[in-house]
Coordinates of N, CA and C in Angstrom, one line a residue:
M28 N 0.7 -1.3 -0.1 CA -0.1 -0.1 0.0 C 0.9 1.3 0.1
P29 N 1.7 1.4 -1.1 CA 2.7 2.5 -1.0 C 1.9 3.8 -1.0
G30 N 0.7 4.0 -1.6 CA -0.1 5.3 -1.6 C -0.5 5.7 0.0
I31 N -0.9 4.8 0.6 CA -1.2 5.0 2.1 C 0.0 5.4 2.9
V32 N 0.9 4.7 2.8 CA 2.3 4.7 3.5 C 2.8 6.0 3.4
S33 N 2.8 6.5 2.1 CA 3.4 8.0 1.8 C 2.5 8.9 2.2
A34 N 1.3 8.7 2.3 CA 0.3 9.8 2.8 C 0.4 9.8 4.2
V35 N 0.8 8.9 5.0 CA 0.9 8.8 6.5 C 2.2 9.9 6.7
L36 N 3.2 9.7 5.8 CA 4.4 10.4 6.1 C 4.1 11.9 5.9
V37 N 3.4 12.2 4.9 CA 3.0 13.6 4.6 C 2.1 14.2 5.6
L38 N 1.0 13.5 6.0 CA 0.1 14.0 6.9 C 0.6 14.1 8.3
M39 N 1.7 13.3 8.7 CA 2.3 13.3 9.9 C 3.0 14.9 10.2
T40 N 3.4 15.5 8.9 CA 4.0 16.8 9.0 C 2.9 17.9 9.0
L41 N 1.8 17.4 8.4 CA 0.7 18.5 8.2 C -0.3 18.6 9.4
L42 N -0.8 17.7 9.9 CA -1.7 17.5 10.8 C -1.5 17.0 12.3
L43 N -0.1 16.9 12.4 CA 0.2 16.5 13.9 C 1.1 17.5 14.4
P44 N 0.5 18.4 15.4 CA 1.4 19.7 15.6 C 2.5 19.4 16.5
A45 N 2.7 18.2 16.9 CA 3.8 17.8 17.7 C 5.1 17.4 16.7
V46 N 4.9 17.3 15.5 CA 5.9 16.9 14.6 C 6.5 18.3 14.2
S47 N 7.7 18.5 14.4 CA 8.4 19.8 14.0 C 9.0 19.6 12.6
R48 N 9.2 18.4 12.0 CA 9.8 18.4 10.6 C 9.0 19.0 9.6
A49 N 9.5 19.9 9.0 CA 8.7 20.7 7.9 C 8.4 19.8 6.7
A50 N 7.2 20.1 6.2 CA 6.6 19.4 5.0 C 7.2 20.0 3.9
P51 N 7.4 19.3 2.8 CA 7.9 20.0 1.5 C 6.8 20.8 0.9
T52 N 7.3 22.0 0.2 CA 6.3 22.7 -0.4 C 5.9 22.3 -1.8
I53 N 4.6 22.3 -1.9 CA 4.0 21.9 -3.2 C 3.2 23.0 -3.7
D54 N 3.5 23.6 -4.7 CA 2.9 24.8 -5.2 C 1.9 24.6 -6.3
C55 N 1.8 23.4 -6.9 CA 1.0 23.2 -8.1 C 0.1 21.8 -7.8
H56 N -1.0 21.8 -8.1 CA -1.8 20.5 -8.2 C -1.8 19.9 -9.5
C57 N -0.8 20.3 -10.2 CA -0.4 19.7 -11.6 C -1.6 19.9 -12.6
F58 N -2.5 21.0 -12.5 CA -3.4 21.3 -13.6 C -2.9 22.5 -14.3
R59 N -2.9 22.5 -15.6 CA -2.3 23.4 -16.3 C -3.5 24.5 -16.8
D60 N -4.8 23.8 -16.7 CA -6.0 24.7 -17.4 C -6.9 24.9 -16.0
R61 N -6.7 26.0 -15.5 CA -7.6 26.5 -14.4 C -8.5 27.6 -14.7
S62 N -8.7 28.0 -15.6 CA -9.7 28.9 -16.3 C -10.5 28.3 -17.6
F63 N -11.7 28.9 -17.9 CA -12.6 28.4 -18.8 C -12.1 29.0 -20.1
D64 N -11.9 28.1 -21.0 CA -11.5 28.6 -22.5 C -12.5 28.1 -23.4
P65 N -13.3 28.9 -24.0 CA -14.5 28.6 -24.9 C -13.9 27.7 -26.1
A66 N -12.7 27.9 -26.4 CA -12.2 27.1 -27.5 C -11.8 25.5 -27.1
R67 N -11.7 25.5 -25.8 CA -11.4 24.3 -25.2 C -12.5 24.0 -24.0
P68 N -13.7 23.9 -24.2 CA -14.6 24.0 -23.1 C -14.4 22.9 -21.9
T69 N -13.8 21.7 -22.2 CA -13.6 20.7 -21.2 C -12.3 20.6 -20.5
A70 N -11.5 21.5 -21.0 CA -10.1 21.7 -20.6 C -9.9 21.7 -19.2
S71 N -10.8 22.7 -18.5 CA -10.6 22.9 -17.1 C -11.5 21.8 -16.1
N72 N -12.0 20.8 -16.9 CA -12.7 19.8 -16.1 C -12.2 19.2 -14.9
D73 N -10.8 18.8 -15.2 CA -10.1 18.1 -14.2 C -9.8 19.0 -12.9
Y74 N -9.5 20.2 -13.2 CA -9.2 21.1 -12.1 C -10.6 21.4 -11.4
I75 N -11.6 21.7 -12.1 CA -12.9 22.0 -11.4 C -13.4 20.8 -10.5
L76 N -13.2 19.5 -11.1 CA -13.6 18.4 -10.4 C -12.9 18.1 -9.2
A77 N -11.5 18.2 -9.2 CA -10.6 18.1 -8.2 C -10.9 19.2 -7.2
T78 N -10.9 20.3 -7.4 CA -10.9 21.4 -6.5 C -12.3 21.6 -5.8
S79 N -13.2 21.0 -6.5 CA -14.8 20.8 -5.8 C -14.6 19.9 -4.6
R80 N -14.1 18.7 -4.8 CA -13.8 17.8 -3.7 C -13.0 18.3 -2.6
N81 N -11.8 18.7 -3.0 CA -10.9 19.3 -2.2 C -11.3 20.4 -1.2
S82 N -12.1 21.2 -1.8 CA -12.7 22.3 -1.2 C -13.7 21.8 -0.1
M83 N -14.5 20.8 -0.6 CA -15.5 20.4 0.3 C -14.8 19.6 1.5
L84 N -14.0 18.9 1.3 CA -13.4 18.0 2.5 C -12.8 19.1 3.3
A85 N -12.1 20.2 2.8 CA -11.3 21.1 3.7 C -12.5 21.9 4.6
S86 N -13.7 22.2 3.9 CA -14.6 22.9 4.6 C -15.3 21.8 5.7
V87 N -15.7 20.7 5.3 CA -16.5 19.8 6.2 C -15.6 19.6 7.3
Y88 N -14.3 19.1 7.2 CA -13.4 18.8 8.1 C -12.5 19.7 8.7
G89 N -12.7 21.1 8.5 CA -11.9 22.0 9.2 C -10.5 22.1 9.0
V90 N -10.0 21.5 7.9 CA -8.4 21.7 7.7 C -8.2 22.5 6.4
H91 N -7.0 22.9 6.2 CA -6.5 23.7 5.0 C -6.6 22.9 3.8
K92 N -7.1 23.5 2.6 CA -7.3 22.8 1.5 C -5.9 22.3 0.9
K93 N -4.8 23.1 1.3 CA -3.6 22.6 0.8 C -3.1 21.4 1.4
E94 N -3.6 21.1 2.7 CA -3.2 19.8 3.4 C -3.8 18.6 2.6
I95 N -5.2 18.9 2.1 CA -5.9 18.0 1.3 C -5.1 17.7 0.2
V96 N -4.8 18.7 -0.6 CA -4.0 18.6 -1.9 C -2.6 17.8 -1.7
R97 N -1.9 18.2 -0.7 CA -0.6 17.5 -0.4 C -0.9 16.1 -0.2
A98 N -1.8 15.8 0.7 CA -2.2 14.3 1.0 C -2.4 13.6 -0.4
R99 N -3.4 14.2 -1.3 CA -3.7 13.5 -2.5 C -2.5 13.4 -3.3
M100 N -1.6 14.3 -3.5 CA -0.5 14.2 -4.3 C 0.5 13.3 -3.8
S101 N 0.6 13.0 -2.5 CA 1.4 12.0 -2.0 C 1.1 10.5 -2.6
G102 N -0.2 10.4 -2.9 CA -0.5 9.1 -3.5 C -1.7 8.5 -2.9
T103 N -2.3 8.9 -1.7 CA -3.4 8.4 -1.1 C -4.6 8.6 -1.9
S104 N -5.6 7.6 -1.9 CA -6.9 7.8 -2.6 C -7.7 8.7 -2.0
A105 N -8.8 9.3 -2.6 CA -9.7 10.2 -2.2 C -10.4 9.5 -1.2
L106 N -10.9 8.3 -1.1 CA -11.6 7.5 -0.4 C -11.0 7.3 0.9
D107 N -9.6 6.8 0.8 CA -8.7 6.7 2.1 C -8.7 7.8 2.8
L108 N -8.5 9.0 2.2 CA -8.3 10.2 2.9 C -9.7 10.7 3.6
W109 N -10.7 10.4 2.8 CA -12.2 10.8 3.3 C -12.3 10.0 4.6
I110 N -12.2 8.7 4.5 CA -12.3 7.8 5.7 C -11.6 8.3 6.9
A111 N -10.2 8.6 6.6 CA -9.3 8.9 7.8 C -9.9 10.2 8.3
L112 N -10.3 11.3 7.6 CA -10.9 12.5 8.0 C -11.9 12.3 8.9
D113 N -12.8 11.4 8.4 CA -14.2 11.2 9.1 C -13.9 10.4 10.4
L114 N -13.0 9.6 10.5 CA -12.6 8.8 11.8 C -12.0 9.7 12.7
A115 N -11.1 10.5 12.2 CA -10.4 11.6 13.1 C -11.4 12.4 13.7
R116 N -12.5 12.7 13.0 CA -13.4 13.6 13.6 C -14.2 13.0 14.6
T117 N -14.5 11.7 14.2 CA -15.4 10.9 15.1 C -14.8 10.6 16.6
T118 N -13.4 10.2 16.4 CA -12.6 9.7 17.6 C -11.8 10.8 18.2
G119 N -11.5 12.0 17.8 CA -10.6 12.9 18.2 C -9.2 12.5 18.0
Q120 N -8.8 11.3 17.3 CA -7.5 10.9 16.9 C -7.0 11.4 15.7
P121 N -5.6 11.7 15.5 CA -5.2 12.3 14.4 C -5.3 11.5 13.0
V122 N -5.6 12.3 11.9 CA -5.7 11.7 10.7 C -4.5 10.8 10.3
A123 N -3.4 11.1 10.7 CA -2.0 10.2 10.4 C -2.2 9.0 11.1
M124 N -2.8 9.0 12.2 CA -2.7 7.7 13.1 C -3.8 6.8 12.3
W125 N -4.8 7.2 11.9 CA -5.8 6.3 11.1 C -5.1 5.8 9.9
L126 N -4.5 6.7 9.1 CA -3.8 6.2 7.8 C -2.9 5.1 8.3
E127 N -2.1 5.3 9.1 CA -0.9 4.5 9.7 C -1.7 3.0 10.0
R128 N -2.8 3.1 10.7 CA -3.4 1.8 11.0 C -4.0 1.1 9.9
R129 N -4.6 2.0 8.9 CA -4.9 1.4 7.5 C -3.7 0.6 6.9
A130 N -2.6 1.3 6.9 CA -1.4 0.8 6.2 C -1.0 -0.6 6.9
R131 N -1.2 -0.6 8.3 CA -0.8 -1.9 9.0 C -1.9 -3.1 8.9
S132 N -2.9 -2.6 8.2 CA -4.2 -3.6 8.3 C -4.4 -4.2 7.0
D133 N -5.1 -5.1 6.8 CA -5.6 -5.7 5.4 C -6.6 -4.9 4.7
S134 N -7.4 -4.1 5.6 CA -8.4 -3.4 5.2 C -8.9 -2.4 6.1
W135 N -9.7 -1.3 5.6 CA -10.3 -0.4 6.7 C -11.2 -1.3 7.6
Q136 N -12.0 -2.1 7.1 CA -13.0 -2.9 8.0 C -12.0 -3.4 9.2
Q137 N -10.9 -4.0 9.0 CA -10.1 -4.6 10.1 C -9.5 -3.3 10.9
A138 N -9.1 -2.4 10.4 CA -8.6 -1.3 11.0 C -9.7 -0.6 11.9
V139 N -10.9 -0.4 11.5 CA -11.8 0.1 12.3 C -12.4 -0.8 13.4
R140 N -12.6 -2.1 13.1 CA -12.9 -3.0 14.1 C -12.1 -3.4 15.2
Q141 N -10.7 -3.3 14.8 CA -9.7 -3.4 15.9 C -9.8 -2.4 17.0
Q142 N -10.2 -1.2 16.6 CA -10.3 0.0 17.5 C -11.6 0.2 18.2
K143 N -12.7 -0.8 17.6 CA -14.0 -0.8 18.1 C -14.6 0.5 18.1
V144 N -14.5 1.2 16.7 CA -15.2 2.3 16.5 C -16.4 2.2 15.7
K145 N -17.6 3.0 16.2 CA -18.7 2.8 15.4 C -19.0 4.0 14.6
T146 N -19.2 3.9 13.4 CA -19.6 5.0 12.4 C -20.8 4.7 11.7
A147 N -21.6 5.7 11.1 CA -22.7 5.6 10.4 C -22.5 4.8 9.2
W148 N -21.3 4.7 8.7 CA -21.1 4.0 7.4 C -20.4 2.6 7.7
A149 N -20.2 2.3 8.9 CA -19.4 1.0 9.0 C -19.9 -0.1 8.5
D150 N -21.4 -0.1 8.4 CA -22.1 -1.3 7.8 C -21.7 -1.5 6.3
R151 N -20.9 -0.5 5.7 CA -20.7 -0.5 4.3 C -19.2 -0.9 4.2
L152 N -18.5 -1.2 5.2 CA -17.1 -1.5 5.0 C -16.9 -2.9 4.3
D153 N -17.8 -3.8 4.5 CA -17.7 -5.1 4.1 C -18.4 -5.2 2.4
K154 N -18.8 -4.0 2.0 CA -19.5 -3.8 0.7 C -18.4 -3.5 -0.3
D155 N -18.9 -3.2 -1.5 CA -17.9 -3.0 -2.4 C -17.6 -1.4 -2.3
R156 N -16.5 -1.0 -3.1 CA -16.0 0.3 -3.0 C -17.0 1.5 -3.2
Q157 N -17.7 1.2 -4.2 CA -18.7 2.2 -4.5 C -19.8 2.5 -3.7
Q158 N -20.3 1.4 -3.0 CA -21.3 1.4 -1.9 C -20.7 2.2 -0.7
L159 N -19.7 2.1 -0.3 CA -18.9 2.6 0.8 C -18.7 4.1 0.4
Y160 N -18.3 4.4 -0.7 CA -18.0 5.8 -1.2 C -19.3 6.6 -1.1
D161 N -20.3 6.0 -1.9 CA -21.6 6.9 -1.9 C -22.3 6.9 -0.5
R162 N -22.2 6.0 0.2 CA -22.6 6.2 1.7 C -22.1 7.3 2.5
I163 N -20.7 7.5 2.2 CA -19.9 8.4 3.0 C -20.2 9.9 2.4
V164 N -20.3 9.9 1.1 CA -20.8 11.1 0.5 C -22.2 11.6 1.0
A165 N -23.1 10.7 1.0 CA -24.5 11.1 1.6 C -24.5 11.6 2.9
L166 N -23.8 10.7 3.8 CA -23.7 11.2 5.2 C -23.1 12.4 5.4
T167 N -21.7 12.8 4.9 CA -20.9 13.8 5.0 C -21.8 15.1 4.6
L168 N -22.5 15.1 3.4 CA -23.0 16.2 2.9 C -24.6 16.3 3.3
R169 N -24.9 15.3 4.2 CA -26.5 15.3 4.6 C -27.3 15.5 3.4
V170 N -27.2 14.5 2.5 CA -28.2 14.4 1.3 C -28.8 13.0 1.3
D171 N -30.0 12.8 0.9 CA -30.7 11.7 0.8 C -29.8 10.6 -0.1
D172 N -29.9 9.3 0.3 CA -29.2 8.3 -0.7 C -29.8 8.2 -2.1
A173 N -31.1 8.7 -2.0 CA -31.8 8.6 -3.3 C -31.2 9.6 -4.2
V174 N -30.8 10.7 -3.9 CA -30.0 11.9 -4.6 C -28.8 11.2 -5.3
V175 N -28.0 10.6 -4.3 CA -26.8 10.0 -4.9 C -27.1 8.9 -5.9
R176 N -28.1 8.0 -5.6 CA -28.5 6.9 -6.6 C -28.9 7.6 -7.8
S177 N -29.6 8.7 -7.9 CA -30.1 9.4 -9.1 C -28.9 9.8 -9.9
L178 N -27.8 10.4 -9.2 CA -26.7 10.9 -9.9 C -26.0 9.7 -10.5
R179 N -25.8 8.7 -9.8 CA -25.3 7.4 -10.3 C -25.8 6.8 -11.7
A180 N -27.2 6.8 -11.5 CA -28.0 6.3 -12.6 C -27.9 7.3 -13.8
D181 N -27.5 8.6 -13.5 CA -27.3 9.4 -14.8 C -25.7 9.4 -15.2
G182 N -25.1 8.3 -14.6 CA -23.6 8.0 -14.9 C -22.5 8.9 -14.4
A183 N -22.8 9.6 -13.3 CA -21.8 10.3 -12.4 C -20.6 9.5 -12.1
D184 N -19.4 9.7 -12.3 CA -18.3 9.1 -11.5 C -18.2 9.5 -10.1
D185 N -17.2 9.2 -9.4 CA -16.8 9.6 -8.2 C -16.6 11.2 -8.0
R186 N -15.9 11.8 -9.0 CA -15.7 13.0 -8.8 C -16.9 14.0 -9.2
E187 N -17.6 13.6 -10.4 CA -18.7 14.2 -10.7 C -19.9 14.2 -9.6
L188 N -20.0 13.1 -9.0 CA -20.9 12.9 -7.9 C -20.8 14.1 -6.9
V189 N -19.6 14.1 -6.4 CA -19.2 15.2 -5.4 C -19.5 16.8 -6.1
A190 N -18.9 16.8 -7.2 CA -19.0 18.1 -7.9 C -20.5 18.5 -8.1
A191 N -21.4 17.7 -8.6 CA -22.8 18.0 -8.6 C -23.3 18.3 -7.4
L192 N -23.1 17.6 -6.4 CA -23.7 18.0 -5.0 C -23.2 19.3 -4.3
V193 N -21.8 19.6 -4.5 CA -21.3 20.9 -3.8 C -21.5 22.1 -4.7
L194 N -21.6 21.9 -6.1 CA -21.8 23.0 -6.8 C -23.2 23.5 -7.2
A195 N -24.1 22.6 -6.9 CA -25.4 22.9 -7.2 C -26.0 24.0 -6.4
P196 N -25.5 24.2 -5.1 CA -26.0 25.3 -4.4 C -25.5 26.7 -5.0
L197 N -24.3 26.6 -5.5 CA -23.8 27.9 -6.1 C -24.5 28.2 -7.3
L198 N -25.1 27.3 -8.0 CA -25.6 27.4 -9.3 C -27.2 27.6 -9.3
R199 N -27.8 27.4 -7.9 CA -29.2 27.3 -7.8 C -29.8 26.4 -8.5
E200 N -29.4 25.2 -8.6 CA -29.7 23.9 -9.3 C -29.9 22.7 -8.3
T201 N -30.8 21.8 -8.7 CA -30.7 20.4 -8.0 C -29.5 19.9 -8.5
P202 N -28.8 18.9 -7.9 CA -27.6 18.1 -8.4 C -28.0 17.5 -9.7
V203 N -29.1 16.7 -9.7 CA -29.5 15.9 -10.9 C -29.5 16.7 -12.2
K204 N -30.2 17.9 -12.1 CA -30.3 18.8 -13.0 C -29.0 19.5 -13.6
L205 N -28.3 19.9 -12.6 CA -26.9 20.4 -12.9 C -26.1 19.3 -13.9
L206 N -26.2 18.1 -13.3 CA -25.4 17.1 -14.0 C -25.9 16.9 -15.5
R207 N -27.1 16.9 -15.7 CA -27.8 16.8 -17.1 C -27.4 18.0 -17.8
Q208 N -27.4 19.2 -17.3 CA -27.0 20.5 -17.9 C -25.7 20.2 -18.4
V209 N -24.8 19.8 -17.7 CA -23.4 19.7 -18.1 C -23.3 18.6 -19.1
R210 N -23.9 17.5 -19.2 CA -24.0 16.6 -20.2 C -24.5 17.3 -21.4
A211 N -25.6 17.8 -21.4 CA -26.1 18.6 -22.6 C -25.2 19.4 -23.2
N212 N -24.2 20.0 -22.5 CA -23.3 21.1 -23.0 C -22.0 20.6 -23.2
G213 N -22.1 19.3 -23.8 CA -20.8 18.8 -24.1 C -19.9 18.1 -23.1
G214 N -20.5 18.1 -21.8 CA -19.6 17.6 -20.8 C -18.7 18.5 -20.0
S215 N -19.0 20.0 -20.4 CA -18.2 21.0 -19.9 C -18.8 21.7 -18.5
W216 N -18.0 21.2 -17.5 CA -18.2 22.0 -16.2 C -18.0 23.6 -16.3
G217 N -16.9 23.7 -16.9 CA -16.3 25.1 -16.9 C -17.4 25.9 -17.8
A218 N -18.2 25.5 -18.8 CA -19.1 26.2 -19.5 C -20.2 26.7 -18.5
R219 N -20.6 25.8 -17.7 CA -21.9 25.8 -16.8 C -21.5 26.9 -15.9
L220 N -20.3 26.8 -15.2 CA -19.8 27.8 -14.1 C -19.7 29.1 -14.9
H221 N -19.2 29.2 -16.1 CA -18.7 30.5 -16.9 C -20.1 31.2 -17.1
G222 N -21.2 30.5 -17.4 CA -22.5 31.1 -17.6 C -23.1 31.6 -16.4
A223 N -22.6 31.2 -15.2 CA -23.2 31.9 -14.1 C -22.4 32.8 -13.5
G224 N -21.3 33.1 -14.1 CA -20.2 34.2 -13.8 C -19.4 33.7 -12.7
I225 N -19.0 32.4 -12.7 CA -18.0 32.0 -11.8 C -16.8 31.3 -12.3
S226 N -15.8 31.9 -11.9 CA -14.4 31.3 -12.3 C -14.1 30.0 -11.6
P227 N -13.5 29.0 -12.4 CA -13.0 27.8 -11.7 C -12.1 28.2 -10.5
T228 N -11.2 29.2 -10.5 CA -10.4 29.4 -9.5 C -11.3 30.1 -8.1
D229 N -12.4 30.3 -8.3 CA -13.2 31.2 -7.2 C -13.9 29.9 -6.5
I230 N -13.9 28.5 -7.1 CA -14.6 27.6 -6.4 C -14.4 27.4 -4.9
G231 N -13.2 27.3 -4.7 CA -12.7 27.2 -3.2 C -13.6 28.1 -2.3
S232 N -13.5 29.4 -2.5 CA -14.3 30.3 -1.7 C -15.7 30.2 -1.7
Q233 N -16.2 29.9 -2.9 CA -17.6 29.8 -3.1 C -18.1 28.5 -2.4
V234 N -17.5 27.3 -2.4 CA -17.8 26.1 -1.8 C -17.8 26.4 -0.4
A235 N -16.9 27.0 0.3 CA -16.8 27.4 1.6 C -17.9 28.0 2.2
V236 N -18.6 28.8 1.3 CA -19.9 29.5 1.8 C -21.2 28.5 2.0
H237 N -21.1 27.5 1.1 CA -22.2 26.6 0.9 C -22.2 25.3 1.6
V238 N -20.9 24.9 1.9 CA -20.6 23.5 2.5 C -19.7 23.9 3.9
T239 N -20.5 23.4 4.8 CA -20.0 23.5 6.3 C -19.8 22.1 6.9
R240 N -19.3 22.2 8.3 CA -19.3 20.9 8.8 C -20.7 20.2 9.2
E241 N -21.5 20.9 8.9 CA -23.0 20.3 9.0 C -23.4 19.9 7.5
G242 N -22.7 19.9 6.5 CA -23.1 19.4 5.3 C -23.4 20.7 4.4
L243 N -24.4 20.4 3.6 CA -24.7 21.4 2.6 C -25.6 22.4 3.3
D244 N -25.6 23.7 2.9 CA -26.3 24.6 3.6 C -27.8 24.7 3.3
R245 N -28.3 23.8 2.4 CA -29.8 23.8 2.1 C -30.1 22.2 1.7
P246 N -31.3 21.9 1.9 CA -31.8 20.6 1.6 C -31.6 20.4 0.1
T247 N -31.3 19.2 -0.3 CA -31.0 18.7 -1.8 C -32.0 17.9 -2.1
R248 N -32.8 18.2 -3.1 CA -33.8 17.3 -3.7 C -33.4 16.9 -5.0

């Protein structure tokens, strides 16, 4: 599990105050296209999808987005980081500690049960990855499972699922309608944001307004 192990090392420098070793500086998230270009309408999609999820995690769990970015760039998966963040909030134990436990275990199921931790998504640990991911998304953002299922039925992948949920309040749309608008517009998330006067680089500050530790700021239908 090289991704998880390397993430532990990075997070030890970022999320544990007692660790004095400085973390390496990472200035770029490796996205060249961070603005909407009408000539290449889908070029900024990767940046928009990544920053939507990173900004949401930072807002919900009360950490700096750069820490989320650095952890992701270290090789850890979005799901592993999400689980560790949620366990840290539930138990009060450091994120790095949970990632280390995962690295030393055969699975998250084993790591969680060894610590006898109860979570609202623990019943999905023995299910497939998508079921676990979808349950954590619904619980974290406090949206109905039915909304998540509808987005999946419309073909949303992991990143699109989160983007539709966290960007919908910005655009005053339902998540399902937003996803369908993007699909109808050639798959360009940038075009939809541009039409609303939102720059991709403003997503972080915009998401912070609509996503809090209590989830989305309005019911999602």
